[in-house]
Short mmCIF file of C-alpha atoms and ligand atoms in Angstrom, two decimals:
data_model
loop_
_atom_site.label_atom_id
_atom_site.label_comp_id
_atom_site.label_asym_id
_atom_site.label_seq_id
_atom_site.Cartn_x
_atom_site.Cartn_y
_atom_site.Cartn_z
CA MET A 1 38.15 -12.08 7.55
CA LYS A 2 38.61 -8.75 6.92
CA ILE A 3 36.32 -5.94 6.33
CA ALA A 4 36.41 -2.47 5.74
CA LEU A 5 32.86 -0.64 5.77
CA THR A 6 31.78 3.39 6.55
CA VAL A 7 30.22 3.64 9.72
CA ASN A 8 28.30 6.73 10.65
CA GLY A 9 30.71 8.16 8.11
CA GLU A 10 33.67 7.05 9.24
CA ALA A 11 35.99 4.25 7.62
CA VAL A 12 36.70 1.40 9.76
CA ARG A 13 38.40 -1.60 8.86
CA ALA A 14 38.63 -4.65 11.27
CA GLU A 15 39.05 -8.51 10.86
CA VAL A 16 36.33 -10.58 12.32
CA GLU A 17 34.72 -14.03 12.66
CA PRO A 18 32.19 -14.87 10.32
CA ARG A 19 29.87 -15.71 13.12
CA LEU A 20 29.86 -12.54 14.18
CA HIS A 21 26.31 -10.17 13.89
CA LEU A 22 26.99 -6.70 13.17
CA GLY A 23 24.89 -5.83 16.52
CA ASP A 24 27.89 -7.29 18.26
CA PHE A 25 30.27 -5.78 16.48
CA LEU A 26 29.01 -2.54 16.67
CA ARG A 27 28.81 -2.89 20.48
CA GLU A 28 31.70 -4.90 21.16
CA HIS A 29 34.26 -3.78 18.81
CA LEU A 30 33.25 0.05 18.36
CA SER A 31 32.27 0.30 21.33
CA LEU A 32 28.78 1.65 20.19
CA THR A 33 26.76 0.77 22.54
CA GLY A 34 23.26 2.56 21.20
CA THR A 35 22.48 -0.59 19.33
CA HIS A 36 20.44 -2.86 21.85
CA LEU A 37 20.01 -6.40 21.61
CA GLY A 38 17.07 -8.31 22.70
CA CYS A 39 16.26 -11.34 21.24
CA GLU A 40 18.99 -12.03 18.43
CA HIS A 41 16.80 -13.11 16.49
CA GLY A 42 14.76 -10.12 14.29
CA VAL A 43 11.10 -10.03 16.78
CA CYS A 44 12.42 -7.48 18.85
CA GLY A 45 13.78 -4.33 16.91
CA ALA A 46 15.65 -3.19 19.44
CA CYS A 47 19.30 -3.53 16.73
CA THR A 48 17.48 -1.49 14.27
CA ILE A 49 20.03 0.45 11.93
CA ARG A 50 20.04 1.73 8.50
CA ILE A 51 22.36 -0.13 5.90
CA ASP A 52 23.41 1.83 3.14
CA GLY A 53 19.76 3.87 3.80
CA ALA A 54 17.58 1.13 3.80
CA LEU A 55 16.05 -0.26 7.69
CA ALA A 56 17.86 -3.44 9.13
CA ARG A 57 18.00 -5.92 12.12
CA ALA A 58 21.15 -5.60 13.03
CA CYS A 59 21.26 -9.08 15.07
CA LEU A 60 20.26 -11.00 11.25
CA VAL A 61 23.20 -9.32 9.30
CA LEU A 62 26.91 -10.86 9.80
CA ALA A 63 29.64 -8.37 10.12
CA VAL A 64 31.07 -9.96 7.23
CA GLN A 65 28.02 -9.14 4.94
CA ALA A 66 28.41 -5.07 5.45
CA ASP A 67 31.80 -5.11 4.23
CA GLY A 68 31.94 -2.46 1.65
CA CYS A 69 28.28 -1.05 3.28
CA ARG A 70 27.28 2.27 5.15
CA VAL A 71 26.09 1.62 8.21
CA GLU A 72 24.34 4.40 9.96
CA THR A 73 24.22 3.76 14.41
CA ILE A 74 21.63 6.05 16.68
CA GLU A 75 24.90 7.52 17.22
CA GLY A 76 25.40 8.66 13.97
CA LEU A 77 21.55 9.43 13.67
CA SER A 78 21.92 12.07 17.11
CA ASP A 79 25.42 13.61 16.37
CA SER A 80 24.52 14.87 13.08
CA GLY A 81 21.10 16.32 14.60
CA GLU A 82 18.81 14.23 11.71
CA ILE A 83 16.45 13.54 14.15
CA ALA A 84 16.91 16.08 16.76
CA ASP A 85 13.40 16.85 16.27
CA LEU A 86 11.86 13.43 17.19
CA GLN A 87 13.79 12.98 19.81
CA LYS A 88 12.86 16.15 21.36
CA ALA A 89 9.16 15.33 20.29
CA PHE A 90 9.73 11.40 22.30
CA HIS A 91 11.02 13.47 25.56
CA GLU A 92 8.61 15.59 25.92
CA ARG A 93 5.29 13.06 25.10
CA ASN A 94 7.15 10.78 27.77
CA ALA A 95 7.79 8.06 24.26
CA LEU A 96 10.32 6.33 26.32
CA GLN A 97 10.52 4.68 29.93
CA CYS A 98 12.99 2.73 30.38
CA GLY A 99 14.49 3.75 26.97
CA TYR A 100 15.73 -0.47 25.49
CA CYS A 101 13.27 -0.09 22.64
CA THR A 102 14.03 3.95 22.01
CA PRO A 103 17.10 3.74 19.40
CA GLY A 104 15.10 1.15 17.22
CA MET A 105 11.69 3.03 17.51
CA LEU A 106 14.18 6.40 16.42
CA ILE A 107 15.45 5.16 13.27
CA ALA A 108 12.41 3.07 12.42
CA ALA A 109 10.32 6.29 13.07
CA GLN A 110 13.03 8.63 10.84
CA ASP A 111 12.26 5.56 7.76
CA LEU A 112 8.28 6.80 7.54
CA LEU A 113 9.01 9.94 8.43
CA LEU A 114 11.92 10.15 5.15
CA ARG A 115 9.29 8.77 2.83
CA GLU A 116 5.83 10.08 4.13
CA SER A 117 5.87 13.18 5.44
CA ASN A 118 2.38 13.13 7.08
CA PRO A 119 1.26 9.27 7.93
CA ASP A 120 -1.64 8.74 9.58
CA ARG A 121 -1.81 7.27 13.05
CA GLU A 122 -2.37 3.66 11.50
CA THR A 123 0.47 4.09 8.82
CA ILE A 124 2.61 4.86 12.07
CA ARG A 125 1.81 1.81 14.00
CA GLU A 126 2.10 -0.38 10.60
CA HIS A 127 5.46 0.90 10.47
CA LEU A 128 6.67 0.37 13.97
CA SER A 129 5.13 -2.99 14.23
CA GLY A 130 8.16 -4.66 14.02
CA ASN A 131 9.41 -2.32 17.43
CA TYR A 132 8.70 -3.82 20.35
CA CYS A 133 8.03 -1.37 23.60
CA ARG A 134 7.81 -3.16 26.66
CA CYS A 135 7.09 0.34 28.82
CA THR A 136 5.07 2.58 27.04
CA GLY A 137 2.09 1.34 25.65
CA TYR A 138 3.33 3.09 21.91
CA HIS A 139 0.24 5.23 22.28
CA ALA A 140 2.71 8.28 23.25
CA ILE A 141 5.76 7.20 20.87
CA VAL A 142 2.79 7.52 18.10
CA ASP A 143 1.59 10.81 19.64
CA ALA A 144 5.88 11.84 18.83
CA ILE A 145 6.36 10.47 15.65
CA VAL A 146 2.67 12.91 14.78
CA THR A 147 4.11 15.67 16.43
CA THR A 148 7.64 15.25 14.69
CA ALA A 149 5.74 14.89 11.04
CA ASN A 150 3.52 18.10 11.93
CA GLY A 151 6.50 20.10 12.79
CA ARG A 152 8.07 19.16 9.47
CA SER A 153 5.60 19.80 7.16
CA GLY A 154 4.79 23.44 8.74
CA MET B 1 22.19 -16.52 21.25
CA LYS B 2 25.05 -16.60 19.04
CA ALA B 3 25.09 -18.42 15.85
CA PRO B 4 27.94 -21.35 15.73
CA ALA B 5 31.21 -21.09 14.33
CA PHE B 6 31.29 -21.68 10.07
CA ASP B 7 32.79 -20.54 7.46
CA TYR B 8 31.93 -18.16 4.83
CA VAL B 9 31.99 -17.69 1.52
CA ARG B 10 31.23 -14.97 -0.92
CA ALA B 11 30.23 -15.99 -4.18
CA THR B 12 30.50 -13.98 -7.49
CA THR B 13 28.36 -16.73 -9.73
CA VAL B 14 25.77 -19.00 -9.94
CA ALA B 15 28.12 -21.48 -11.27
CA GLU B 16 30.18 -21.01 -7.81
CA VAL B 17 27.15 -21.46 -5.79
CA CYS B 18 26.16 -24.71 -7.19
CA ALA B 19 29.97 -26.05 -7.36
CA LEU B 20 30.62 -25.29 -3.63
CA LEU B 21 27.08 -26.78 -2.97
CA ALA B 22 28.47 -29.86 -4.66
CA GLU B 23 31.15 -30.25 -2.85
CA HIS B 24 30.10 -29.50 0.73
CA GLY B 25 27.25 -31.26 0.55
CA PRO B 26 24.41 -30.52 3.38
CA ASP B 27 27.04 -29.26 5.79
CA ALA B 28 26.36 -25.98 3.68
CA ARG B 29 23.43 -23.71 3.29
CA ILE B 30 23.36 -20.46 0.68
CA LEU B 31 22.60 -17.50 2.71
CA ALA B 32 20.79 -14.88 0.85
CA GLY B 33 19.13 -12.10 3.19
CA GLY B 34 19.18 -13.67 5.94
CA GLN B 35 15.96 -13.32 7.27
CA SER B 36 15.26 -17.03 8.09
CA LEU B 37 18.38 -18.96 7.80
CA LEU B 38 20.56 -16.19 10.76
CA PRO B 39 17.75 -16.44 13.22
CA ALA B 40 17.90 -20.46 12.63
CA MET B 41 21.19 -20.62 13.24
CA ASN B 42 21.37 -17.62 16.60
CA LEU B 43 18.85 -20.12 17.67
CA ARG B 44 20.68 -22.88 16.96
CA LEU B 45 18.27 -24.76 15.05
CA ALA B 46 20.31 -24.75 12.31
CA SER B 47 24.27 -25.02 12.28
CA PRO B 48 25.60 -25.21 8.44
CA SER B 49 29.49 -25.99 8.69
CA VAL B 50 29.94 -23.16 5.62
CA LEU B 51 27.46 -20.62 4.10
CA ILE B 52 27.43 -19.29 0.54
CA ASP B 53 26.84 -15.95 0.25
CA ILE B 54 24.38 -14.96 -2.69
CA GLY B 55 24.18 -11.36 -2.13
CA ARG B 56 27.07 -9.82 -4.35
CA ILE B 57 25.96 -11.77 -7.32
CA SER B 58 25.00 -9.63 -10.06
CA GLY B 59 22.03 -10.14 -12.62
CA LEU B 60 19.68 -11.62 -10.33
CA ASP B 61 17.94 -8.40 -8.86
CA ALA B 62 15.80 -7.74 -11.64
CA ILE B 63 11.83 -7.59 -12.26
CA GLU B 64 11.20 -7.47 -15.75
CA MET B 65 8.84 -8.37 -18.60
CA ARG B 66 9.63 -11.21 -20.88
CA GLY B 67 7.09 -11.60 -23.11
CA ASP B 68 3.39 -12.82 -21.51
CA ARG B 69 5.40 -13.38 -18.30
CA LEU B 70 6.93 -10.92 -15.14
CA ARG B 71 9.96 -12.59 -13.77
CA ILE B 72 11.56 -11.39 -10.54
CA GLY B 73 14.99 -12.68 -9.76
CA ALA B 74 15.65 -14.94 -6.81
CA LEU B 75 17.74 -11.45 -5.23
CA VAL B 76 15.24 -8.96 -5.47
CA ARG B 77 14.07 -7.44 -1.94
CA HIS B 78 10.68 -7.89 -0.41
CA GLN B 79 10.32 -4.43 0.10
CA THR B 80 11.65 -3.11 -4.18
CA VAL B 81 8.57 -5.75 -4.51
CA LEU B 82 6.02 -4.24 -2.79
CA ARG B 83 6.64 -0.94 -4.70
CA ASP B 84 7.07 -2.23 -8.08
CA GLY B 85 4.68 -0.43 -10.68
CA LEU B 86 4.70 -3.68 -12.65
CA VAL B 87 4.00 -6.00 -9.78
CA ALA B 88 0.97 -3.82 -8.73
CA ARG B 89 -0.31 -3.32 -12.64
CA HIS B 90 0.35 -6.61 -13.23
CA VAL B 91 0.24 -9.18 -10.17
CA PRO B 92 -1.29 -6.71 -7.50
CA LEU B 93 -2.16 -10.30 -5.62
CA LEU B 94 1.09 -10.36 -4.84
CA THR B 95 1.63 -6.61 -3.56
CA GLU B 96 -0.79 -7.36 -1.08
CA ALA B 97 0.22 -10.10 0.05
CA LEU B 98 3.86 -8.27 0.71
CA ARG B 99 2.35 -5.84 3.09
CA HIS B 100 1.74 -9.08 5.39
CA VAL B 101 5.05 -10.20 5.16
CA ALA B 102 7.16 -9.33 7.97
CA HIS B 103 8.13 -6.09 8.99
CA PRO B 104 10.00 -3.24 6.75
CA ALA B 105 13.28 -3.80 8.23
CA ILE B 106 12.78 -7.53 7.29
CA ARG B 107 11.10 -6.52 4.02
CA ALA B 108 14.35 -4.49 3.46
CA ARG B 109 16.35 -7.69 3.35
CA GLY B 110 14.47 -10.31 2.68
CA THR B 111 14.59 -12.02 -0.85
CA ILE B 112 11.98 -13.33 -2.75
CA GLY B 113 14.42 -16.59 -3.33
CA GLY B 114 15.45 -16.49 -0.26
CA ASN B 115 11.52 -16.79 1.15
CA LEU B 116 10.62 -19.31 -1.69
CA ALA B 117 13.27 -21.81 -1.05
CA HIS B 118 12.90 -21.67 2.98
CA ALA B 119 9.15 -23.00 2.08
CA ASP B 120 7.53 -22.22 5.21
CA PRO B 121 4.21 -23.07 5.19
CA ALA B 122 3.04 -20.61 6.49
CA SER B 123 4.57 -17.89 4.36
CA GLU B 124 2.19 -16.15 1.90
CA LEU B 125 4.54 -16.36 -0.70
CA PRO B 126 4.64 -19.86 -1.51
CA ALA B 127 0.88 -19.56 -1.27
CA CYS B 128 0.41 -16.93 -4.26
CA MET B 129 3.03 -18.60 -6.47
CA VAL B 130 0.52 -21.56 -6.20
CA ALA B 131 -2.22 -19.58 -7.35
CA LEU B 132 -0.68 -17.52 -9.28
CA GLN B 133 0.66 -20.62 -11.70
CA ALA B 134 4.56 -19.44 -11.68
CA VAL B 135 7.48 -20.81 -11.87
CA MET B 136 10.36 -21.67 -10.33
CA LEU B 137 13.72 -21.62 -12.38
CA ALA B 138 16.71 -23.45 -10.89
CA ASP B 139 20.03 -23.33 -11.97
CA SER B 140 22.78 -26.20 -11.59
CA PRO B 141 25.81 -27.95 -13.65
CA ARG B 142 23.02 -29.14 -15.50
CA GLY B 143 21.16 -26.72 -17.22
CA THR B 144 18.46 -24.61 -16.11
CA ARG B 145 15.15 -26.41 -14.88
CA ARG B 146 11.53 -24.57 -14.72
CA ILE B 147 9.74 -26.41 -12.12
CA ALA B 148 6.03 -25.11 -11.73
CA ALA B 149 4.55 -24.00 -8.22
CA GLU B 150 2.67 -26.83 -7.60
CA TYR B 151 5.89 -29.55 -7.67
CA PHE B 152 8.38 -27.20 -6.10
CA PHE B 153 7.05 -27.14 -2.41
CA THR B 154 7.20 -30.74 -0.77
CA GLY B 155 7.00 -30.87 2.51
CA LEU B 156 7.83 -28.73 5.92
CA PHE B 157 10.57 -26.25 4.97
CA GLN B 158 11.22 -28.65 1.82
CA THR B 159 11.55 -27.89 -2.16
CA ALA B 160 12.04 -29.72 -5.13
CA LEU B 161 15.50 -28.54 -5.35
CA ALA B 162 18.45 -30.37 -5.87
CA PRO B 163 21.26 -30.39 -3.25
CA ASP B 164 23.76 -28.46 -6.01
CA GLU B 165 20.60 -26.73 -7.62
CA MET B 166 20.16 -22.86 -6.48
CA LEU B 167 16.58 -20.85 -7.36
CA THR B 168 17.30 -17.74 -9.75
CA ALA B 169 14.09 -16.30 -10.32
CA VAL B 170 10.67 -16.99 -10.90
CA ASP B 171 7.94 -16.52 -13.55
CA ILE B 172 4.35 -15.59 -13.45
CA PRO B 173 2.82 -15.67 -15.92
CA LEU B 174 0.21 -12.93 -16.49
CA THR B 175 -3.44 -14.40 -16.84
CA GLY B 176 -5.34 -11.57 -15.31
CA GLY B 177 -8.32 -12.61 -13.70
CA SER B 178 -10.23 -11.77 -10.13
CA TRP B 179 -8.10 -12.09 -7.16
CA PHE B 180 -8.48 -12.06 -3.28
CA PHE B 181 -6.43 -11.97 -0.65
CA GLU B 182 -6.59 -12.20 3.02
CA GLU B 183 -4.82 -13.78 6.52
CA ILE B 184 -5.28 -14.29 9.78
CA ALA B 185 -2.66 -13.29 12.13
CA ARG B 186 -3.13 -11.92 15.60
CA ARG B 187 -0.46 -8.74 14.81
CA SER B 188 0.42 -7.37 11.94
CA GLY B 189 3.81 -8.88 10.14
CA ASP B 190 3.21 -12.28 11.96
CA TYR B 191 3.10 -14.99 10.46
CA ALA B 192 -0.87 -16.13 9.51
CA ILE B 193 -2.42 -18.56 11.48
CA VAL B 194 -4.53 -19.06 8.54
CA GLY B 195 -4.30 -17.32 5.11
CA LEU B 196 -6.02 -17.92 1.94
CA ALA B 197 -4.43 -16.37 -1.78
CA ALA B 198 -6.72 -16.68 -4.82
CA LEU B 199 -6.83 -15.93 -8.38
CA GLY B 200 -9.72 -17.45 -10.63
CA SER B 201 -10.81 -20.29 -8.94
CA ARG B 202 -7.27 -21.55 -7.64
CA LEU B 203 -7.30 -21.18 -4.08
CA ALA B 204 -4.50 -21.78 -2.50
CA PHE B 205 -4.05 -21.86 1.17
CA PHE B 206 -1.06 -21.02 3.56
CA SER B 207 -0.71 -22.23 7.48
CA VAL B 208 -3.35 -25.20 6.58
CA GLY B 209 -0.47 -28.36 6.01
CA ASP B 210 2.81 -28.75 5.57
CA ARG B 211 2.64 -26.55 2.28
CA PRO B 212 0.70 -24.56 0.42
CA VAL B 213 -2.78 -26.24 -0.18
CA LEU B 214 -4.71 -25.92 -3.59
CA ARG B 215 -8.51 -26.51 -3.90
CA GLN B 216 -10.63 -25.24 -6.71
CA ALA B 217 -13.70 -23.23 -5.86
CA GLY B 218 -16.54 -25.27 -4.81
CA GLU B 219 -14.40 -28.12 -3.83
CA ALA B 220 -14.60 -29.10 -0.87
CA LEU B 221 -11.88 -27.68 1.69
CA ALA B 222 -10.89 -31.01 3.13
CA LEU B 223 -7.86 -29.41 5.21
CA ASP B 224 -5.66 -31.79 7.92
CA PRO B 225 -3.81 -28.18 9.18
CA PRO B 226 -2.09 -28.60 12.08
CA ASP B 227 -3.02 -27.77 15.82
CA ASP B 228 0.01 -25.62 17.77
CA LEU B 229 0.36 -23.04 19.80
CA GLN B 230 -1.17 -20.32 17.77
CA ALA B 231 -4.42 -22.02 16.80
CA THR B 232 -5.91 -25.78 17.33
CA ALA B 233 -6.71 -27.58 13.84
CA ALA B 234 -10.56 -27.15 14.12
CA MET B 235 -9.99 -24.07 14.72
CA ARG B 236 -7.93 -23.47 11.78
CA VAL B 237 -10.72 -25.69 9.06
CA HIS B 238 -13.25 -22.96 10.98
CA LEU B 239 -11.25 -19.96 9.43
CA ALA B 240 -10.39 -21.41 6.30
CA GLY B 241 -14.17 -21.87 5.90
CA VAL B 242 -14.72 -18.51 6.67
CA LEU B 243 -11.45 -16.71 4.07
CA ARG B 244 -13.00 -19.49 1.85
CA ASP B 245 -16.59 -17.54 1.75
CA ARG B 246 -15.34 -14.61 1.53
CA ALA B 247 -13.20 -15.20 -1.19
CA LEU B 248 -16.11 -16.74 -3.24
CA LEU B 249 -18.66 -13.36 -1.86
CA ALA B 250 -15.55 -11.30 -3.40
CA LEU B 251 -15.28 -12.74 -6.50
CA GLY B 252 -18.73 -13.50 -7.07
CA GLY B 253 -19.93 -14.26 -10.38
CA ARG B 254 -16.67 -14.06 -11.67
CA ILE B 255 -15.49 -17.70 -11.56
C1 FAD C 301 10.81 -11.84 13.09
C2 FAD C 301 10.14 -12.32 11.50
C3 FAD C 301 8.92 -12.34 11.44
C4 FAD C 301 8.88 -13.16 9.89
N1 FAD C 301 7.46 -13.03 9.42
C5 FAD C 301 7.24 -13.11 7.95
C6 FAD C 301 5.85 -13.40 7.23
O1 FAD C 301 5.01 -12.81 8.33
N2 FAD C 301 6.06 -14.07 6.34
C7 FAD C 301 6.91 -14.37 5.65
O2 FAD C 301 6.86 -14.71 4.16
N3 FAD C 301 8.23 -14.32 5.81
C8 FAD C 301 8.32 -14.01 7.52
N4 FAD C 301 9.36 -13.64 7.50
C9 FAD C 301 10.48 -14.80 6.94
C10 FAD C 301 11.13 -13.43 5.76
O3 FAD C 301 10.22 -13.17 4.82
C11 FAD C 301 12.86 -13.53 5.24
O4 FAD C 301 13.06 -12.94 4.67
C12 FAD C 301 12.55 -14.94 3.88
O5 FAD C 301 11.81 -15.87 4.60
C13 FAD C 301 14.07 -15.78 4.01
O6 FAD C 301 14.31 -14.77 3.33
P1 FAD C 301 15.98 -14.63 3.29
O7 FAD C 301 16.52 -14.04 1.44
O8 FAD C 301 16.20 -14.14 3.98
O9 FAD C 301 16.67 -15.92 2.85
P2 FAD C 301 17.53 -16.03 4.08
O10 FAD C 301 17.30 -16.46 5.19
O11 FAD C 301 18.94 -16.53 3.58
O12 FAD C 301 17.86 -18.31 3.74
C14 FAD C 301 16.57 -19.21 3.35
C15 FAD C 301 16.70 -20.14 3.24
O13 FAD C 301 16.74 -20.45 1.62
C16 FAD C 301 18.13 -20.82 1.23
N5 FAD C 301 18.09 -20.05 0.06
C17 FAD C 301 18.28 -18.58 0.06
N6 FAD C 301 18.37 -18.65 -1.55
C18 FAD C 301 18.40 -19.42 -2.55
C19 FAD C 301 17.73 -19.60 -4.02
N7 FAD C 301 18.42 -18.36 -4.54
N8 FAD C 301 18.61 -20.65 -3.94
C20 FAD C 301 18.19 -21.84 -2.67
N9 FAD C 301 18.20 -21.53 -1.35
C21 FAD C 301 18.10 -20.76 -1.04
C22 FAD C 301 19.00 -20.35 2.47
O14 FAD C 301 19.50 -21.47 2.17
C23 FAD C 301 18.01 -20.73 3.53
O15 FAD C 301 17.97 -22.10 4.14
C24 FAD C 301 10.20 -13.38 9.12
C25 FAD C 301 11.24 -12.92 9.23
C26 FAD C 301 11.25 -12.70 10.80
C27 FAD C 301 12.77 -12.51 10.68
S1 FES C 302 17.61 -8.40 18.91
FE1 FES C 302 17.47 -7.38 16.91
S2 FES C 302 15.50 -8.21 15.95
FE2 FES C 302 15.72 -8.37 18.39
S1 FES C 303 10.67 2.14 26.90
FE1 FES C 303 11.20 0.58 27.66
S2 FES C 303 10.50 -0.76 26.11
FE2 FES C 303 10.03 0.92 24.84
#
């Protein structure tokens, strides 16, 4: 099936099989490997992206469903500078080790920060409840998000 | 894992969906938000040969007052209901329940119609609809059928929908009254081990049977819950009793 969408601001046209999920489309067809795949059934959050501005699991969206949509991945958010401060805070606070969860964490965290300028730790944890990290124990991730929120409002 | 191959049709009207369902029979499945169906297909627990995408059908994504009822279209996303002012004002039980449904990224895509049609006995929303005495609207070539929530959920992942019927909306009567919602889950966003949605004297338990279980306040619980990896049946019976007591305390005197 033919699809046309924008990915990180660029127009993309492709011919895909209906069974192809958006995560594989981004990784295999567009070489955007920052979108990680862990479980492929919606549980781990490693594949978190934005579709038309809203959070989504790339493993639970078919590429054909994204026809006509505006898709943004970690590459897009990084290149535009939108989350530069958040990335810096993750680095400084040691909020990543292996980095597998990090793209999804950053996108989920940014989603919260766009809506709430000063979320408390409980709200941050709640918003990240669908993103697993097997390395850090989450504490440093919450620290980094609090630091970013303070930086943006100060 | 990856989903097996299938054909994909993007429907533009409800009539087209019903016709496709009738044509393909049990091999076809409706695709709404995909947040239950696609995981099942990736795990190869489901392998439909045709997916009918209803995501772009217009007119099914509104929340509106209809006299003494609030109507929620089948394609309204969980997140939209959670943030909606009309729902918060008139059906706060539903707002509270949605905070417990999955995680933000899944709530951004999952639909109310998909959740109810999926009829997962561990889901919060079917129990809410039973407590609220909501009515499901189902369309087929024979017209629109109204099905009371109590009769809509017929078993494990089973509903009263006919093979060629599509859920288009749910009507919630605005009866007011005091309400209670609580669930016990290991982690935020997980399906509940046991949960309770109550309105007035109607207590609707979830995760304690193959469908929502309705009891009147004061009535014996007499539950026969499943034994699984999450909890034993005895633990569920105990927890259901705890939630019932908390509900009666919270609603105290008013029921
Ligand atoms: C990690 C994870 C955690 C979750 N946790 C929870 C939770 O705690 N509580 C909870 O309630 N849910 C949870 N969910 C499920 C989520 O709420 C789904 O969004 C919802 O159950 C299904 O909605 P959907 O629109 O995505 O439906 P789909 O996945 O598209 O469809 C589900 C089923 O309903 C059928 N269907 C869809 N729409 C219609 C219609 N209009 N008419 C007739 N049939 C239809 C489909 O054919 C399919 O069989 C979770 C999901 C994931 C991946
Ligand atoms: S790969 Fe999508 S949620 Fe795990
Ligand atoms: S840093 Fe390794 S999973 Fe989070």
